[in-house]
Amino acid sequence: MLDDTTMLGSIITAEMSGKLFTGSFEPATGAVVPVTDKATGEAIFAAVDGTAADVARAAAVAKAAQPAWAALTPVARGDILRRFAALCEEHAEEIGRWIVRETGSIPPKAPFEIMTSAREAVEIAGLTGQPVGHILSSSLTRASYARRVPLGVVGVITPWNSPFILAARVVLPALAMGNAVVLKPDLQSPVCGGYALAKLFELAGVPAGVFTVVPGGIAAGEALTLDPNINMISFTGSTLAGRKVAENAGKTLKKVALELGGNNAAIIFDDADLDGATSATAFGSFFHQGQICFTIGRHLVHESIAAAYAEKLAARAAALHVGDPNKAMVHLGPIINERQAAKVEKLVTESLASGAKATAGGGREGLYFKPTVLTGVTPDMPVYTEEIFGPVAPIVTFSTEEEAIALANDTAYGLVASIFTANQTRAMRVAAQLKTGIVHINDQTVNHEVFGPIGGMGASGNGARSGGPSVMDEYSQWQWVTFNETVPQYPF
Ligand code: NAD
């Protein structure tokens, strides 16, 4: 399984194969499972499918290591995160190769994930120099203050689609605030989503046991949500699984942060720059094969420009190359697995049968799905109502601003939306009425920046935020302390 030695390097080494990480790479009780190249199906490594016992072990180790980590000065923790940032840069090429092969992404996505994580580490390290609390006012003659304290151990569950950044954006602030972490990456991407981070944090100087990794599937995820040594769960994944995570976290009274699915709308008004808009929305629907929570799933276009918009978008879709990103310069790689490719195909086929028309793409060869533009889509079609998670751009028309807003909000999800218009006043007015956690004006929806509080509303999340100063609140809790020089008088 490790014959493809070109994949091994100074970060990913044979000693990690089939192991869990609790400060060192150790044998686990779970089965050893292959990690595959998504374009070829070739086994390129081996991970462990962690069991509840493996999760319990990592959680106990993390719990034991956390107090000493929290007792370090915030500045000392920040310095370690800065070293992590430098290591990301140093090893970007090696980690990037794993991102391409484990997730089927095109090569330029890899440095984006890694260097955004490095930036995240630097900015979050900066937060460790910020005040740790407030001196409070009081109606009594006593000292009164509030300070942030860590939660304890944070369990982090991540999906396969952008495994490095989606883990880093949670693990970094959790560590900065003095928590220990158990990370459970998806079994489809355990190397770039787990083992690589284990090695980087080890090299950065995170003490043994403070950061642990248990690759695994649903059983490991559920064990994490129920483990008594875990104080918070940060979950990034589907809305379906998020509901189960919240239920389990409720049973054991854990704080829970949910970053879930989306069915994101781009609204294109009649005064939009159509060349610019279609370039942006083609990227928003087709980048990473449409397998991003922020992907544009619905193109809401003013009826007067719909034909021209559809034509330009279809021309852009038809010009994109699809293939193995490890072997050729392509715009789109494979869909992550056969189950997901078949699901996308079914959504498209059903919509075509109900009257939609494919003006570009419309089908697949194995895991390679052609970028697809659908016109004649109506809001009752499943391709419109469901999160597609594939390279499909359904176009729906509207006639008034009110109708566009109503269509955009006509979904249980509320992650991100885009507005394309030359009218700034209208853009701001519409943005204020959209029920999404993020709005981009004259840009597409797949936007990630360290400084923005990223998160969704409704079925897209429970108010969890990563990015910006909000992460200090997300990964800590407040303690109120009062101090009296003498005990006050009471009537008892
Ligand atoms: P998924 O929900 O199937 O799996 C995500 C993770 O959860 C995996 O690690 C999986 O093993 C684990 N898991 C699954 N069921 C679980 C359970 N009952 N208890 C605990 N853990 C469980 O999602 P996926 O298919 O891997 O990822 C795609 C989904 O993730 C899409 O819906 C996408 O929109 C969403 N996503 C959201 C964001 C965001 O920031 N909002 C980012 C990326 C992906």
Coordinates of C-alpha atoms and ligand atoms in Angstrom, one line a residue:
M1 CA 0.0 0.0 0.0
L2 CA 2.9 2.3 0.6
D3 CA 4.7 1.4 -2.6
D4 CA 4.0 4.8 -4.1
T5 CA 6.9 6.2 -2.1
T6 CA 6.9 9.4 -4.1
M7 CA 3.9 10.4 -2.0
L8 CA 5.9 10.1 1.2
G9 CA 8.0 13.0 2.4
S10 CA 9.2 14.8 5.5
I11 CA 5.6 15.4 6.8
I12 CA 3.8 12.3 5.7
T13 CA 5.8 9.3 6.7
A14 CA 5.2 5.5 6.7
E15 CA 5.1 5.5 10.6
M16 CA 1.7 7.2 10.5
S17 CA 0.1 4.6 8.4
G18 CA -2.9 3.0 10.0
K19 CA -2.3 4.8 13.3
L20 CA -4.0 7.4 15.5
F21 CA -2.2 10.3 17.0
T22 CA -2.2 11.0 20.7
G23 CA 1.2 12.9 20.8
S24 CA 2.9 10.1 18.9
F25 CA 1.6 7.8 16.2
E26 CA 0.2 4.7 17.8
P27 CA -1.6 1.5 16.9
A28 CA -5.4 1.7 17.2
T29 CA -8.1 -0.8 17.8
G30 CA -9.9 0.2 14.6
A31 CA -9.5 -1.5 11.2
V32 CA -6.8 -0.3 8.9
V33 CA -8.4 1.1 5.7
P34 CA -7.0 2.3 2.4
V35 CA -6.8 6.0 1.4
T36 CA -7.4 6.3 -2.3
D37 CA -6.5 8.7 -5.1
K38 CA -10.0 10.0 -6.1
A39 CA -9.1 10.2 -9.8
T40 CA -7.8 6.7 -10.2
G41 CA -9.1 4.7 -7.2
E42 CA -5.5 3.7 -6.5
A43 CA -4.6 3.1 -2.8
I44 CA -2.0 5.7 -1.8
F45 CA -1.9 5.3 2.0
A46 CA -3.6 3.6 4.9
A47 CA -5.6 5.2 7.7
V48 CA -7.3 3.8 10.8
D49 CA -11.1 3.7 11.0
G50 CA -11.2 4.8 14.6
T51 CA -13.5 3.0 17.1
A52 CA -15.3 4.4 20.1
A53 CA -12.4 3.0 22.2
D54 CA -9.8 5.0 20.1
V55 CA -11.9 8.1 20.5
A56 CA -12.1 7.6 24.2
R57 CA -8.4 7.1 24.5
A58 CA -7.6 10.3 22.5
A59 CA -10.2 12.3 24.5
A60 CA -8.7 11.1 27.9
V61 CA -5.2 12.0 26.7
A62 CA -6.3 15.4 25.6
K63 CA -8.2 16.0 28.9
A64 CA -5.0 15.2 30.8
A65 CA -2.8 17.4 28.7
Q66 CA -5.2 20.4 28.6
P67 CA -4.5 22.1 32.1
A68 CA -0.8 22.5 31.4
W69 CA -1.5 24.0 28.0
A70 CA -4.0 26.4 29.4
A71 CA -1.5 27.4 32.1
L72 CA 1.0 28.6 29.5
T73 CA 0.8 32.3 28.8
P74 CA -1.4 33.2 25.9
V75 CA 1.7 34.7 24.2
A76 CA 3.5 31.4 24.4
R77 CA 0.6 29.6 22.7
G78 CA 0.5 32.4 20.1
D79 CA 4.2 31.8 19.3
I80 CA 3.5 28.1 18.7
L81 CA 0.7 29.0 16.3
R82 CA 3.1 31.3 14.4
R83 CA 5.5 28.4 14.0
F84 CA 2.7 26.4 12.6
A85 CA 2.1 29.1 10.0
A86 CA 5.8 29.0 8.9
L87 CA 5.7 25.2 8.7
C88 CA 2.6 25.4 6.4
E89 CA 4.6 27.5 4.0
E90 CA 7.6 25.3 4.2
H91 CA 5.7 22.1 3.5
A92 CA 3.0 23.5 1.2
E93 CA 4.2 21.5 -1.8
E94 CA 4.1 18.1 0.0
I95 CA 0.8 18.7 1.7
G96 CA -0.7 20.0 -1.6
R97 CA 0.0 16.8 -3.4
W98 CA -2.1 15.0 -0.8
I99 CA -5.0 17.5 -1.1
V100 CA -5.0 17.0 -4.9
R101 CA -5.0 13.2 -4.7
E102 CA -7.2 12.6 -1.7
T103 CA -9.9 15.1 -2.6
G104 CA -9.8 15.3 -6.4
S105 CA -9.1 19.0 -6.3
I106 CA -7.2 20.9 -9.0
P107 CA -3.6 21.9 -7.9
P108 CA -4.3 25.6 -7.4
K109 CA -6.8 24.9 -4.7
A110 CA -4.1 23.3 -2.5
P111 CA -1.9 26.3 -1.8
F112 CA -5.1 28.3 -1.3
E113 CA -6.1 25.9 1.5
I114 CA -2.7 25.7 3.1
M115 CA -1.7 29.4 2.9
T116 CA -5.1 30.6 4.1
S117 CA -4.6 28.3 7.1
A118 CA -1.1 29.8 7.6
R119 CA -2.7 33.3 7.5
E120 CA -5.4 32.1 9.9
A121 CA -2.6 30.9 12.3
V122 CA -0.9 34.3 12.2
E123 CA -4.0 36.3 12.8
I124 CA -5.3 34.0 15.6
A125 CA -1.9 34.1 17.2
G126 CA -2.4 37.9 17.2
L127 CA -5.5 37.4 19.3
T128 CA -3.5 35.9 22.1
G129 CA -2.0 39.4 22.6
Q130 CA -5.5 40.9 23.1
P131 CA -7.1 41.5 26.6
V132 CA -8.3 38.3 28.2
G133 CA -11.2 39.9 29.9
H134 CA -12.9 43.1 31.3
I135 CA -12.7 44.9 34.6
L136 CA -16.4 45.4 35.5
S137 CA -18.3 48.2 37.1
S138 CA -20.2 47.3 40.3
S139 CA -22.9 48.8 42.6
L140 CA -20.8 47.5 45.5
T141 CA -17.4 48.4 46.8
R142 CA -15.6 45.3 45.5
A143 CA -13.4 44.4 42.6
S144 CA -15.3 42.7 39.8
Y145 CA -13.9 41.3 36.6
A146 CA -14.8 38.8 33.8
R147 CA -12.2 36.7 32.1
R148 CA -12.2 34.1 29.3
V149 CA -11.4 30.6 30.3
P150 CA -11.0 27.6 28.0
L151 CA -13.8 25.1 27.5
G152 CA -11.6 22.0 28.0
V153 CA -11.4 19.6 25.2
V154 CA -12.9 20.5 21.8
G155 CA -13.9 17.6 19.5
V156 CA -13.6 18.7 15.8
I157 CA -15.4 16.8 13.1
T158 CA -14.6 17.8 9.5
P159 CA -15.7 16.8 5.9
W160 CA -13.5 15.7 3.0
N161 CA -14.1 18.6 0.6
S162 CA -11.5 21.1 2.0
P163 CA -10.1 19.1 4.8
F164 CA -7.0 21.1 5.7
I165 CA -8.5 24.6 6.0
L166 CA -11.8 23.3 7.5
A167 CA -9.8 21.7 10.3
A168 CA -7.3 24.5 10.7
R169 CA -9.9 27.2 11.0
V170 CA -11.3 25.4 14.1
V171 CA -8.3 23.8 15.7
L172 CA -6.2 27.1 15.6
P173 CA -8.6 29.2 17.7
A174 CA -9.5 26.3 19.9
L175 CA -5.8 25.9 20.8
A176 CA -5.2 29.6 21.0
M177 CA -7.8 29.9 23.7
G178 CA -6.2 27.1 25.8
N179 CA -8.3 24.1 24.8
A180 CA -7.0 20.7 23.8
V181 CA -8.4 19.1 20.7
V182 CA -9.5 15.7 19.3
L183 CA -9.8 16.0 15.5
K184 CA -11.8 13.4 13.6
P185 CA -11.2 13.9 9.8
D186 CA -13.3 12.1 7.2
L187 CA -12.0 8.8 6.1
Q188 CA -11.9 9.9 2.5
S189 CA -9.2 12.6 3.3
P190 CA -7.5 11.5 6.6
V191 CA -3.9 12.4 5.5
C192 CA -4.3 16.1 4.5
G193 CA -7.2 16.5 6.9
G194 CA -5.6 14.8 9.9
Y195 CA -2.1 13.2 9.8
A196 CA -0.5 16.3 8.1
L197 CA -1.9 18.6 10.8
A198 CA -0.7 16.2 13.5
K199 CA 2.8 16.4 12.2
L200 CA 2.8 20.2 11.7
F201 CA 1.5 20.9 15.2
E202 CA 4.0 18.4 16.7
L203 CA 6.8 20.2 14.8
A204 CA 5.4 23.6 15.9
G205 CA 5.9 22.6 19.5
V206 CA 2.3 21.8 20.7
P207 CA 2.9 19.6 23.8
A208 CA 2.1 15.9 23.4
G209 CA -1.6 15.1 23.9
V210 CA -2.9 18.7 23.4
F211 CA -3.7 18.0 19.8
T212 CA -4.9 14.4 18.9
V213 CA -6.2 12.9 15.7
V214 CA -8.6 9.9 15.3
P215 CA -9.5 9.3 11.6
G216 CA -12.8 7.6 11.3
G217 CA -16.4 7.5 10.0
I218 CA -19.8 8.0 11.5
A219 CA -19.1 5.6 14.5
A220 CA -16.0 7.6 15.6
G221 CA -17.9 10.9 15.0
E222 CA -20.8 9.7 17.2
A223 CA -18.4 8.5 19.9
L224 CA -16.8 12.0 20.0
T225 CA -20.2 13.7 20.3
L226 CA -21.1 11.5 23.3
D227 CA -17.7 11.2 25.0
P228 CA -17.8 12.6 28.6
N229 CA -14.3 14.1 28.3
I230 CA -15.2 16.3 25.4
N231 CA -16.7 19.7 26.3
M232 CA -17.5 21.2 22.9
I233 CA -18.1 19.8 19.4
S234 CA -17.3 21.8 16.3
F235 CA -19.0 20.1 13.4
T236 CA -18.6 20.9 9.7
G237 CA -20.6 18.8 7.3
S238 CA -24.1 18.1 6.1
T239 CA -27.2 19.4 7.7
L240 CA -28.5 15.8 8.1
A241 CA -25.5 14.7 10.1
G242 CA -25.4 18.1 11.9
R243 CA -28.9 17.4 13.4
K244 CA -27.7 14.1 14.8
V245 CA -24.5 15.7 16.2
A246 CA -26.6 18.4 17.9
E247 CA -28.9 15.7 19.4
N248 CA -26.0 13.8 20.8
A249 CA -24.2 16.9 22.1
G250 CA -27.5 17.8 23.8
K251 CA -27.6 14.5 25.6
T252 CA -24.2 15.1 27.1
L253 CA -24.6 19.0 27.4
K254 CA -21.8 20.0 25.2
K255 CA -21.5 23.3 23.5
V256 CA -22.0 22.7 19.8
A257 CA -20.9 24.7 16.8
L258 CA -22.5 23.6 13.5
E259 CA -21.3 24.7 10.0
L260 CA -23.6 22.9 7.7
G261 CA -24.8 22.7 4.1
G262 CA -26.1 25.4 1.8
N263 CA -28.2 26.1 -1.3
N264 CA -26.8 29.4 -2.2
A265 CA -28.3 31.9 -4.5
A266 CA -26.7 34.4 -6.9
I267 CA -29.1 37.2 -7.9
I268 CA -28.2 38.8 -11.2
F269 CA -30.1 42.1 -11.9
D270 CA -30.7 43.5 -15.3
D271 CA -27.9 46.2 -14.9
A272 CA -25.2 43.7 -14.1
D273 CA -22.0 43.4 -16.1
L274 CA -22.8 40.1 -17.7
D275 CA -19.2 39.2 -18.7
G276 CA -17.9 39.8 -15.2
A277 CA -20.9 38.2 -13.6
T278 CA -20.8 35.0 -15.7
S279 CA -17.1 34.6 -15.1
A280 CA -17.7 34.9 -11.3
T281 CA -20.8 32.7 -11.2
A282 CA -19.1 30.0 -13.4
F283 CA -16.4 29.8 -10.8
G284 CA -19.0 29.9 -8.0
S285 CA -20.8 26.9 -9.4
F286 CA -18.0 24.8 -11.0
F287 CA -14.9 25.3 -8.8
H288 CA -14.0 22.0 -7.0
Q289 CA -16.7 20.3 -9.1
G290 CA -19.3 22.3 -7.1
Q291 CA -18.4 20.5 -4.0
I292 CA -18.1 23.4 -1.6
C293 CA -20.6 24.5 1.0
F294 CA -20.5 28.0 -0.6
T295 CA -21.1 26.8 -4.1
I296 CA -23.8 28.7 -6.1
G297 CA -26.7 26.3 -6.4
R298 CA -29.2 28.7 -7.8
H299 CA -28.7 31.4 -10.4
L300 CA -31.6 33.9 -10.1
V301 CA -31.6 36.0 -13.2
H302 CA -33.7 39.0 -14.3
E303 CA -36.0 37.8 -17.1
S304 CA -34.8 40.6 -19.5
I305 CA -31.2 39.3 -19.5
A306 CA -31.8 35.6 -18.8
A307 CA -31.2 34.4 -22.4
A308 CA -28.0 36.4 -22.7
Y309 CA -26.8 35.3 -19.3
A310 CA -27.5 31.6 -19.9
E311 CA -25.7 31.8 -23.3
K312 CA -22.6 33.3 -21.8
L313 CA -22.6 30.9 -18.8
A314 CA -23.0 27.9 -21.1
A315 CA -20.1 29.1 -23.3
R316 CA -17.9 29.4 -20.2
A317 CA -19.0 25.9 -19.0
A318 CA -18.3 24.3 -22.4
A319 CA -14.8 25.7 -22.4
L320 CA -13.8 24.1 -19.1
H321 CA -11.6 20.9 -19.1
V322 CA -12.5 18.0 -16.9
G323 CA -10.1 15.2 -16.0
D324 CA -7.4 13.8 -13.6
P325 CA -5.9 16.9 -12.0
N326 CA -2.7 14.9 -11.2
K327 CA -2.0 14.2 -14.9
A328 CA -3.2 17.2 -16.8
M329 CA -4.1 20.9 -16.5
V330 CA -7.8 20.8 -15.9
H331 CA -10.5 23.1 -14.4
L332 CA -12.5 20.3 -12.8
G333 CA -11.3 17.0 -11.3
P334 CA -13.4 14.0 -10.3
I335 CA -16.5 14.0 -8.1
I336 CA -15.5 12.5 -4.7
N337 CA -17.2 9.1 -5.1
E338 CA -19.7 7.1 -7.2
R339 CA -22.5 7.7 -4.7
Q340 CA -22.2 11.5 -4.9
A341 CA -21.8 11.4 -8.7
A342 CA -24.9 9.3 -9.1
K343 CA -26.8 11.7 -6.8
V344 CA -25.9 14.7 -8.9
E345 CA -26.8 12.7 -12.1
K346 CA -30.2 11.9 -10.6
L347 CA -31.0 15.5 -9.7
V348 CA -30.1 16.6 -13.3
T349 CA -31.9 13.7 -15.0
E350 CA -35.1 14.4 -12.9
S351 CA -35.0 18.1 -13.8
L352 CA -34.5 17.4 -17.5
A353 CA -37.5 15.0 -17.3
S354 CA -39.6 17.8 -15.7
G355 CA -38.8 20.2 -18.5
A356 CA -35.4 21.8 -17.8
K357 CA -33.0 22.1 -20.6
A358 CA -29.2 21.5 -20.5
T359 CA -27.5 24.2 -22.5
A360 CA -24.1 22.9 -21.4
G361 CA -23.0 19.5 -20.0
G362 CA -25.8 17.4 -18.5
G363 CA -24.0 14.2 -17.9
R364 CA -20.8 12.4 -16.8
E365 CA -18.2 9.8 -17.7
G366 CA -17.6 7.9 -14.5
L367 CA -16.7 10.4 -11.8
Y368 CA -16.1 13.2 -14.3
F369 CA -19.2 15.3 -14.4
K370 CA -19.4 17.9 -17.2
P371 CA -20.1 21.5 -16.0
T372 CA -23.8 21.8 -16.5
V373 CA -26.0 24.8 -17.2
L374 CA -29.8 24.2 -16.8
T375 CA -32.4 26.6 -18.1
G376 CA -36.2 26.4 -17.7
V377 CA -35.7 25.4 -14.1
T378 CA -38.7 25.9 -11.8
P379 CA -38.6 26.2 -8.0
D380 CA -40.4 22.9 -7.6
M381 CA -37.5 20.9 -9.2
P382 CA -35.2 19.0 -6.9
V383 CA -32.1 20.5 -8.6
Y384 CA -33.4 23.8 -7.2
T385 CA -34.6 22.7 -3.8
E386 CA -31.7 20.5 -2.8
E387 CA -28.0 21.1 -2.2
I388 CA -26.6 19.5 -5.4
F389 CA -22.9 19.3 -4.4
G390 CA -21.9 18.9 -8.1
P391 CA -21.0 21.2 -11.0
V392 CA -24.5 22.2 -12.0
A393 CA -25.9 25.8 -12.5
P394 CA -29.7 25.9 -12.5
I395 CA -31.1 29.2 -13.8
V396 CA -34.4 30.6 -12.6
T397 CA -35.8 33.9 -13.8
F398 CA -37.5 36.7 -11.8
S399 CA -39.2 39.9 -12.8
T400 CA -39.1 42.2 -9.7
E401 CA -36.6 42.8 -6.8
E402 CA -39.2 41.5 -4.3
E403 CA -39.5 38.3 -6.3
A404 CA -35.7 37.9 -6.4
I405 CA -35.5 38.3 -2.6
A406 CA -38.4 35.9 -2.0
L407 CA -36.8 33.3 -4.3
A408 CA -33.4 33.7 -2.6
N409 CA -35.0 33.2 0.9
D410 CA -37.2 30.3 -0.3
T411 CA -34.9 27.7 1.3
A412 CA -34.3 26.3 4.8
Y413 CA -30.6 27.0 4.3
G414 CA -29.0 30.4 4.9
L415 CA -25.3 30.2 4.3
V416 CA -24.2 32.8 1.6
A417 CA -25.7 34.8 -1.2
S418 CA -24.4 37.0 -4.1
I419 CA -25.9 40.1 -5.7
F420 CA -24.8 41.4 -9.1
T421 CA -25.9 44.9 -9.9
A422 CA -24.5 48.3 -10.8
N423 CA -26.9 50.0 -8.4
Q424 CA -25.2 50.2 -5.0
T425 CA -28.3 51.3 -3.2
R426 CA -30.3 48.4 -4.5
A427 CA -27.5 46.0 -3.6
M428 CA -27.4 47.2 0.0
R429 CA -31.3 47.2 0.3
V430 CA -31.4 43.6 -1.0
A431 CA -28.5 42.4 1.1
A432 CA -30.3 43.6 4.2
Q433 CA -33.3 41.4 3.4
L434 CA -31.4 38.1 2.7
K435 CA -31.5 35.5 5.4
T436 CA -27.9 34.3 5.0
G437 CA -24.9 34.5 7.3
I438 CA -22.8 36.0 4.4
V439 CA -23.6 38.3 1.4
H440 CA -21.1 39.2 -1.3
I441 CA -22.0 42.1 -3.7
N442 CA -20.7 41.9 -7.2
D443 CA -18.7 38.7 -6.4
Q444 CA -19.4 35.0 -6.3
T445 CA -20.1 33.0 -3.1
V446 CA -17.0 30.9 -2.7
N447 CA -15.1 33.4 -0.6
H448 CA -13.1 32.5 2.4
E449 CA -11.1 35.1 4.4
V450 CA -9.7 34.9 7.9
F451 CA -11.0 38.3 8.9
G452 CA -14.7 37.6 8.1
P453 CA -17.0 35.8 10.6
I454 CA -17.9 32.8 8.4
G455 CA -21.1 30.9 9.3
G456 CA -24.7 30.2 8.3
M457 CA -28.2 30.8 9.5
G458 CA -31.2 28.4 9.5
A459 CA -30.3 24.9 8.3
S460 CA -26.8 26.1 7.4
G461 CA -25.7 26.4 11.1
N462 CA -26.5 27.4 14.6
G463 CA -24.7 30.7 14.6
A464 CA -21.3 29.2 14.8
R465 CA -18.6 31.5 13.4
S466 CA -15.0 30.9 12.3
G467 CA -12.9 33.9 11.4
G468 CA -12.5 37.4 12.9
P469 CA -12.5 38.3 16.6
S470 CA -15.7 36.2 17.1
V471 CA -13.6 33.1 17.5
M472 CA -12.5 34.2 20.9
D473 CA -16.0 33.8 22.2
E474 CA -16.6 30.7 20.2
Y475 CA -13.8 28.7 21.8
S476 CA -13.9 30.0 25.4
Q477 CA -16.4 30.7 28.2
W478 CA -16.7 33.6 30.6
Q479 CA -15.9 33.5 34.3
W480 CA -17.1 36.3 36.5
V481 CA -14.9 37.0 39.6
T482 CA -15.6 39.3 42.5
F483 CA -13.2 40.2 45.2
N484 CA -14.1 41.7 48.6
E485 CA -11.5 42.8 51.2
T486 CA -13.9 41.9 54.0
V487 CA -17.0 39.8 54.0
P488 CA -20.1 42.0 53.4
Q489 CA -22.9 42.1 56.1
Y490 CA -26.0 39.8 55.4
P491 CA -29.4 39.7 57.3
F492 CA -28.9 36.0 58.1
Ligands
NAD1 P1 -21.1 14.5 6.2 O1 -22.0 15.2 7.1 O2 -21.5 13.3 5.6 O3 -19.7 14.2 6.9 C1 -19.0 15.2 7.5 C2 -18.2 14.6 8.7 O4 -19.1 14.2 9.7 C3 -17.4 13.4 8.4 O5 -16.2 13.5 9.2 C4 -18.3 12.3 8.8 O6 -17.5 11.1 9.2 C5 -18.9 12.9 10.1 N1 -20.2 12.3 10.4 C6 -21.2 11.9 9.6 N2 -22.3 11.5 10.3 C7 -22.0 11.8 11.6 C8 -22.7 11.6 12.9 N3 -24.0 11.1 12.9 N4 -22.1 12.0 14.0 C9 -20.8 12.5 14.0 N5 -20.1 12.6 12.9 C10 -20.7 12.3 11.7 O7 -20.7 15.6 5.1 P2 -19.8 15.5 3.8 O8 -20.6 14.8 2.7 O9 -18.5 14.9 4.1 O10 -19.5 17.0 3.4 C11 -20.3 17.7 2.6 C12 -21.3 18.6 3.4 O11 -20.6 19.5 4.3 C13 -22.1 19.5 2.5 O12 -23.5 19.5 3.0 C14 -21.4 20.8 2.7 O13 -22.3 21.9 2.4 C15 -21.1 20.8 4.1 N6 -20.0 21.8 4.4 C16 -20.3 22.9 5.2 C17 -19.3 23.8 5.4 C18 -19.6 25.1 6.2 O14 -18.6 25.8 6.5 N7 -20.8 25.4 6.4 C19 -18.0 23.6 4.9 C20 -17.7 22.5 4.1 C21 -18.7 21.5 3.9

